[in-house]
C-alpha positions as a printed NumPy array, in Angstrom:
array([[  83.907,  -62.396,  -63.642],
       [  81.49 ,  -65.378,  -63.781],
       [  77.787,  -64.67 ,  -63.707],
       [  74.816,  -67.057,  -63.948],
       [  71.412,  -66.287,  -65.418],
       [  68.323,  -68.513,  -65.272],
       [  66.117,  -68.28 ,  -68.368],
       [  63.258,  -70.213,  -69.871],
       [  64.187,  -72.603,  -72.631],
       [  64.742,  -70.528,  -75.79 ],
       [  67.503,  -69.362,  -78.129],
       [  68.921,  -72.849,  -78.606],
       [  72.169,  -71.491,  -80.102],
       [  73.35 ,  -70.281,  -76.663],
       [  75.387,  -72.851,  -74.64 ],
       [  73.606,  -73.771,  -71.45 ],
       [  72.879,  -76.423,  -68.843],
       [  69.317,  -77.675,  -69.281],
       [  67.517,  -78.454,  -66.008],
       [  64.291,  -80.473,  -65.808],
       [  62.571,  -80.427,  -62.407],
       [  59.483,  -82.534,  -61.712],
       [  57.267,  -82.79 ,  -58.615],
       [  54.656,  -85.543,  -58.521],
       [  52.167,  -87.128,  -56.14 ],
       [  50.763,  -90.638,  -56.521],
       [  48.212,  -92.967,  -54.942],
       [  47.838,  -96.726,  -55.198],
       [  47.949, -100.135,  -53.492],
       [  50.715, -101.37 ,  -51.193],
       [  51.537, -104.889,  -49.985],
       [  53.895, -105.502,  -47.039],
       [  55.34 , -108.595,  -45.365],
       [  57.839, -108.477,  -42.516],
       [  58.218, -111.74 ,  -40.625],
       [  60.033, -109.999,  -37.756],
       [  56.697, -108.363,  -36.9  ],
       [  54.154, -110.861,  -38.23 ],
       [  53.82 , -113.867,  -40.522],
       [  50.811, -112.161,  -42.118],
       [  50.811, -110.109,  -45.311],
       [  49.34 , -106.643,  -44.996],
       [  47.724, -104.686,  -47.823],
       [  46.234, -101.253,  -48.172],
       [  46.585,  -97.854,  -49.818],
       [  49.662,  -95.686,  -49.994],
       [  50.716,  -92.209,  -51.081],
       [  54.057,  -91.359,  -52.702],
       [  55.762,  -88.033,  -53.371],
       [  58.456,  -88.027,  -56.049],
       [  60.797,  -85.161,  -56.94 ],
       [  62.939,  -85.78 ,  -60.02 ],
       [  65.719,  -83.397,  -61.126],
       [  67.717,  -83.908,  -64.342],
       [  70.688,  -81.903,  -65.582],
       [  72.267,  -82.132,  -69.039],
       [  74.515,  -80.021,  -71.253],
       [  73.193,  -79.921,  -74.851],
       [  76.574,  -80.992,  -76.264],
       [  77.149,  -83.769,  -73.699],
       [  76.199,  -87.451,  -73.758],
       [  75.9  ,  -87.502,  -69.954],
       [  72.78 ,  -86.918,  -67.855],
       [  72.857,  -86.362,  -64.076],
       [  69.763,  -87.417,  -62.09 ],
       [  68.664,  -86.691,  -58.505],
       [  65.48 ,  -88.203,  -57.038],
       [  63.694,  -87.77 ,  -53.703],
       [  60.974,  -90.336,  -52.986],
       [  58.775,  -90.388,  -49.85 ],
       [  56.121,  -93.024,  -49.19 ],
       [  53.44 ,  -93.648,  -46.586],
       [  51.008,  -96.582,  -46.455],
       [  48.167,  -97.621,  -44.134],
       [  47.714, -101.408,  -44.182],
       [  45.593, -104.203,  -42.725],
       [  45.771, -108.01 ,  -42.63 ],
       [  43.42 , -110.383,  -44.435],
       [  41.019, -110.648,  -41.476],
       [  41.133, -106.861,  -40.95 ],
       [  41.971, -107.325,  -37.261],
       [  45.52 , -105.937,  -37.291],
       [  46.965, -102.803,  -38.877],
       [  50.409, -101.652,  -39.92 ],
       [  51.876,  -98.295,  -40.888],
       [  54.749,  -98.12 ,  -43.363],
       [  56.786,  -95.057,  -44.206],
       [  60.056,  -94.525,  -46.056],
       [  62.299,  -91.951,  -47.692],
       [  64.713,  -92.786,  -50.515],
       [  67.397,  -90.622,  -52.094],
       [  68.813,  -91.443,  -55.533],
       [  71.793,  -89.924,  -57.339],
       [  73.009,  -91.21 ,  -60.665],
       [  74.535,  -90.688,  -64.067],
       [  73.342,  -91.88 ,  -67.468],
       [  75.244,  -92.113,  -70.745],
       [  73.309,  -91.648,  -73.99 ],
       [  73.916,  -94.665,  -76.225],
       [  72.093,  -93.263,  -79.245],
       [  69.494,  -90.753,  -80.364],
       [  67.49 ,  -91.469,  -83.521],
       [  65.608,  -88.652,  -85.238],
       [  65.02 ,  -84.973,  -84.531],
       [  61.383,  -83.814,  -84.049],
       [  60.391,  -87.434,  -83.496],
       [  63.244,  -89.15 ,  -81.665],
       [  64.068,  -92.31 ,  -79.75 ],
       [  66.816,  -92.109,  -77.115],
       [  68.378,  -94.851,  -74.963],
       [  70.499,  -94.089,  -71.873],
       [  72.317,  -96.501,  -69.533],
       [  73.983,  -95.821,  -66.209],
       [  73.732,  -96.408,  -62.471],
       [  72.102,  -94.911,  -59.384],
       [  73.296,  -94.788,  -55.787],
       [  70.333,  -95.245,  -53.428],
       [  70.108,  -94.53 ,  -49.688],
       [  66.872,  -95.337,  -47.895],
       [  65.437,  -95.077,  -44.391],
       [  62.026,  -96.123,  -43.139],
       [  59.905,  -97.933,  -40.576],
       [  57.131, -100.515,  -40.412],
       [  54.918, -100.243,  -37.308],
       [  52.479, -102.934,  -36.193],
       [  49.749, -101.367,  -34.062],
       [  48.905, -104.694,  -32.349],
       [  52.376, -105.791,  -31.197],
       [  53.306, -104.986,  -27.602],
       [  56.796, -106.511,  -27.89 ],
       [  58.95 , -105.304,  -30.811],
       [  56.125, -103.37 ,  -32.514],
       [  58.357, -101.651,  -35.086],
       [  60.945, -102.632,  -37.652],
       [  63.518, -100.071,  -38.799],
       [  64.623, -100.019,  -42.43 ],
       [  68.048,  -98.772,  -43.531],
       [  69.786,  -99.616,  -46.793],
       [  72.385,  -98.506,  -49.323],
       [  72.321,  -99.844,  -52.885],
       [  74.125,  -99.539,  -56.185],
       [  71.549,  -99.838,  -58.969],
       [  72.388, -100.399,  -62.653],
       [  69.77 ,  -98.471,  -64.6  ],
       [  68.448,  -97.88 ,  -68.097],
       [  65.919,  -95.505,  -69.607],
       [  64.344,  -95.045,  -73.01 ],
       [  62.669,  -91.845,  -74.253],
       [  60.398,  -91.411,  -77.261],
       [  59.577,  -87.805,  -78.222],
       [  56.828,  -86.959,  -80.721],
       [  54.275,  -84.325,  -81.732],
       [  50.531,  -84.859,  -81.215],
       [  47.708,  -82.302,  -81.518],
       [  50.335,  -79.548,  -81.833],
       [  51.835,  -80.48 ,  -78.456],
       [  55.314,  -81.878,  -77.934],
       [  55.106,  -85.112,  -75.944],
       [  57.595,  -87.553,  -74.49 ],
       [  57.207,  -91.106,  -73.172],
       [  59.947,  -92.271,  -70.803],
       [  60.457,  -95.746,  -69.337],
       [  63.055,  -96.22 ,  -66.595],
       [  64.229,  -99.433,  -64.883],
       [  66.474,  -99.644,  -61.79 ],
       [  67.842, -102.972,  -60.493],
       [  69.761, -103.091,  -57.168],
       [  72.966, -105.077,  -57.723],
       [  74.847, -104.888,  -54.414],
       [  74.377, -103.041,  -51.146],
       [  74.075, -103.253,  -47.379],
       [  71.054, -103.179,  -45.092],
       [  70.203, -103.189,  -41.404],
       [  68.277, -106.137,  -39.987],
       [  67.83 , -107.685,  -36.553],
       [  68.525, -111.395,  -36.42 ],
       [  65.772, -113.961,  -35.972],
       [  64.498, -113.732,  -32.378],
       [  66.706, -110.723,  -31.539],
       [  65.074, -107.689,  -29.924],
       [  65.96 , -104.046,  -30.469],
       [  66.682, -103.841,  -26.739],
       [  69.483, -106.373,  -27.218],
       [  70.905, -104.41 ,  -30.152],
       [  70.8  , -100.842,  -28.866],
       [  70.67 , -101.139,  -25.039],
       [  72.857, -104.208,  -24.467],
       [  75.024, -103.683,  -27.553],
       [  74.731, -107.314,  -28.649],
       [  75.681, -107.243,  -32.333],
       [  74.466, -110.289,  -34.264],
       [  75.105, -109.812,  -37.988],
       [  72.844, -106.748,  -38.037],
       [  74.636, -104.98 ,  -40.928],
       [  74.11 , -107.374,  -43.816],
       [  75.673, -107.259,  -47.306],
       [  73.003, -107.771,  -49.968],
       [  73.021, -108.776,  -53.631],
       [  70.391, -109.25 ,  -56.323],
       [  70.088, -112.841,  -54.969],
       [  69.358, -112.07 ,  -51.293],
       [  67.454, -108.855,  -52.109],
       [  65.945, -109.289,  -55.602],
       [  64.279, -105.892,  -55.925],
       [  63.533, -103.533,  -58.784],
       [  61.976, -100.175,  -59.46 ],
       [  60.318,  -98.951,  -62.661],
       [  58.5  ,  -95.879,  -63.864],
       [  56.615,  -95.073,  -67.063],
       [  55.855,  -91.386,  -67.575],
       [  54.145,  -89.278,  -70.245],
       [  55.101,  -85.6  ,  -70.585],
       [  52.757,  -83.168,  -72.338],
       [  54.252,  -79.736,  -73.039],
       [  51.751,  -77.028,  -72.101],
       [  54.175,  -74.291,  -73.161],
       [  57.93 ,  -73.874,  -73.627],
       [  58.756,  -74.32 ,  -69.958],
       [  55.717,  -75.979,  -68.295],
       [  54.983,  -79.69 ,  -68.701],
       [  52.239,  -81.904,  -67.294],
       [  53.543,  -85.35 ,  -66.308],
       [  51.394,  -88.443,  -65.647],
       [  52.383,  -92.064,  -65.318],
       [  53.033,  -95.163,  -63.239],
       [  55.62 ,  -95.884,  -60.522],
       [  56.247,  -99.44 ,  -59.39 ],
       [  58.626, -100.137,  -56.502],
       [  59.217, -103.778,  -55.531],
       [  61.568, -104.189,  -52.57 ],
       [  62.237, -107.584,  -51.032],
       [  64.935, -109.276,  -48.965],
       [  65.664, -112.532,  -47.165],
       [  68.393, -112.034,  -44.543],
       [  69.04 , -113.303,  -40.99 ],
       [  66.267, -115.907,  -41.436],
       [  63.741, -113.099,  -41.875],
       [  61.675, -112.236,  -44.954],
       [  60.541, -108.781,  -45.979],
       [  58.817, -107.332,  -48.998],
       [  57.256, -103.976,  -49.752],
       [  55.427, -103.752,  -53.074],
       [  53.875, -100.469,  -54.159],
       [  52.01 ,  -99.399,  -57.297],
       [  51.259,  -95.718,  -57.832],
       [  49.407,  -93.669,  -60.426],
       [  51.394,  -90.428,  -60.542],
       [  50.546,  -86.901,  -61.652],
       [  52.496,  -83.681,  -61.385],
       [  54.104,  -80.673,  -63.002],
       [  57.506,  -80.438,  -64.645],
       [  59.442,  -77.272,  -65.423],
       [  62.327,  -77.028,  -67.87 ],
       [  64.75 ,  -74.118,  -67.74 ],
       [  68.343,  -73.299,  -68.575],
       [  71.343,  -71.895,  -66.745],
       [  73.511,  -69.767,  -69.021],
       [  77.123,  -68.995,  -68.148],
       [  78.649,  -65.779,  -69.439]])
């Protein structure tokens, strides 16, 4: 009979799956351009929620990662006469392979891999009466790399992690230049609205730099920076969404033991 027990990280001689679960909230500036709605750039403040789940077997070189990222921004143009609202949800699933791990108590680890990313969102212009909103849908394959440096300071175990994700290929939804949503969804007039993308037509990237401070064996405080830079030029339309967030949250590490 197979049974599963969840325990706090201890007794390192017992085989287990180590789970790290982090929940963070961040605030910072956002900058948005969508020429389907307006030729103006809009800037303002945004809030991001990030849930990050990692799973690794101690004797394995592979790391599985799941991320949930939700964002909301309130924006205005340069003259402060028009406003936009931007919201999005992104799901990431990926695998990393550990290239090397140098050291023991103080260690430097490099992992490489890829993430699959699915995103949905909307940009809403409060001043537009015709076509006030732009839907956002995309799927991406993202080559990724991360580096971790673990060390001891003031009798606390700490870890600095830098992660970089670069969309390579994907698909996205976009109306064509001058095409209304009424034409797409009511009249059924398809006009190259599902667009293949590459790092040339959609040169985006995402990065995060996080510091973990172990408060005890299972509870970790995490602070850091999240930068998400999404841009595309398809169907004679330009779009970019740049966000910078200062993040803070709590991370828990536990183990699942199989008997």
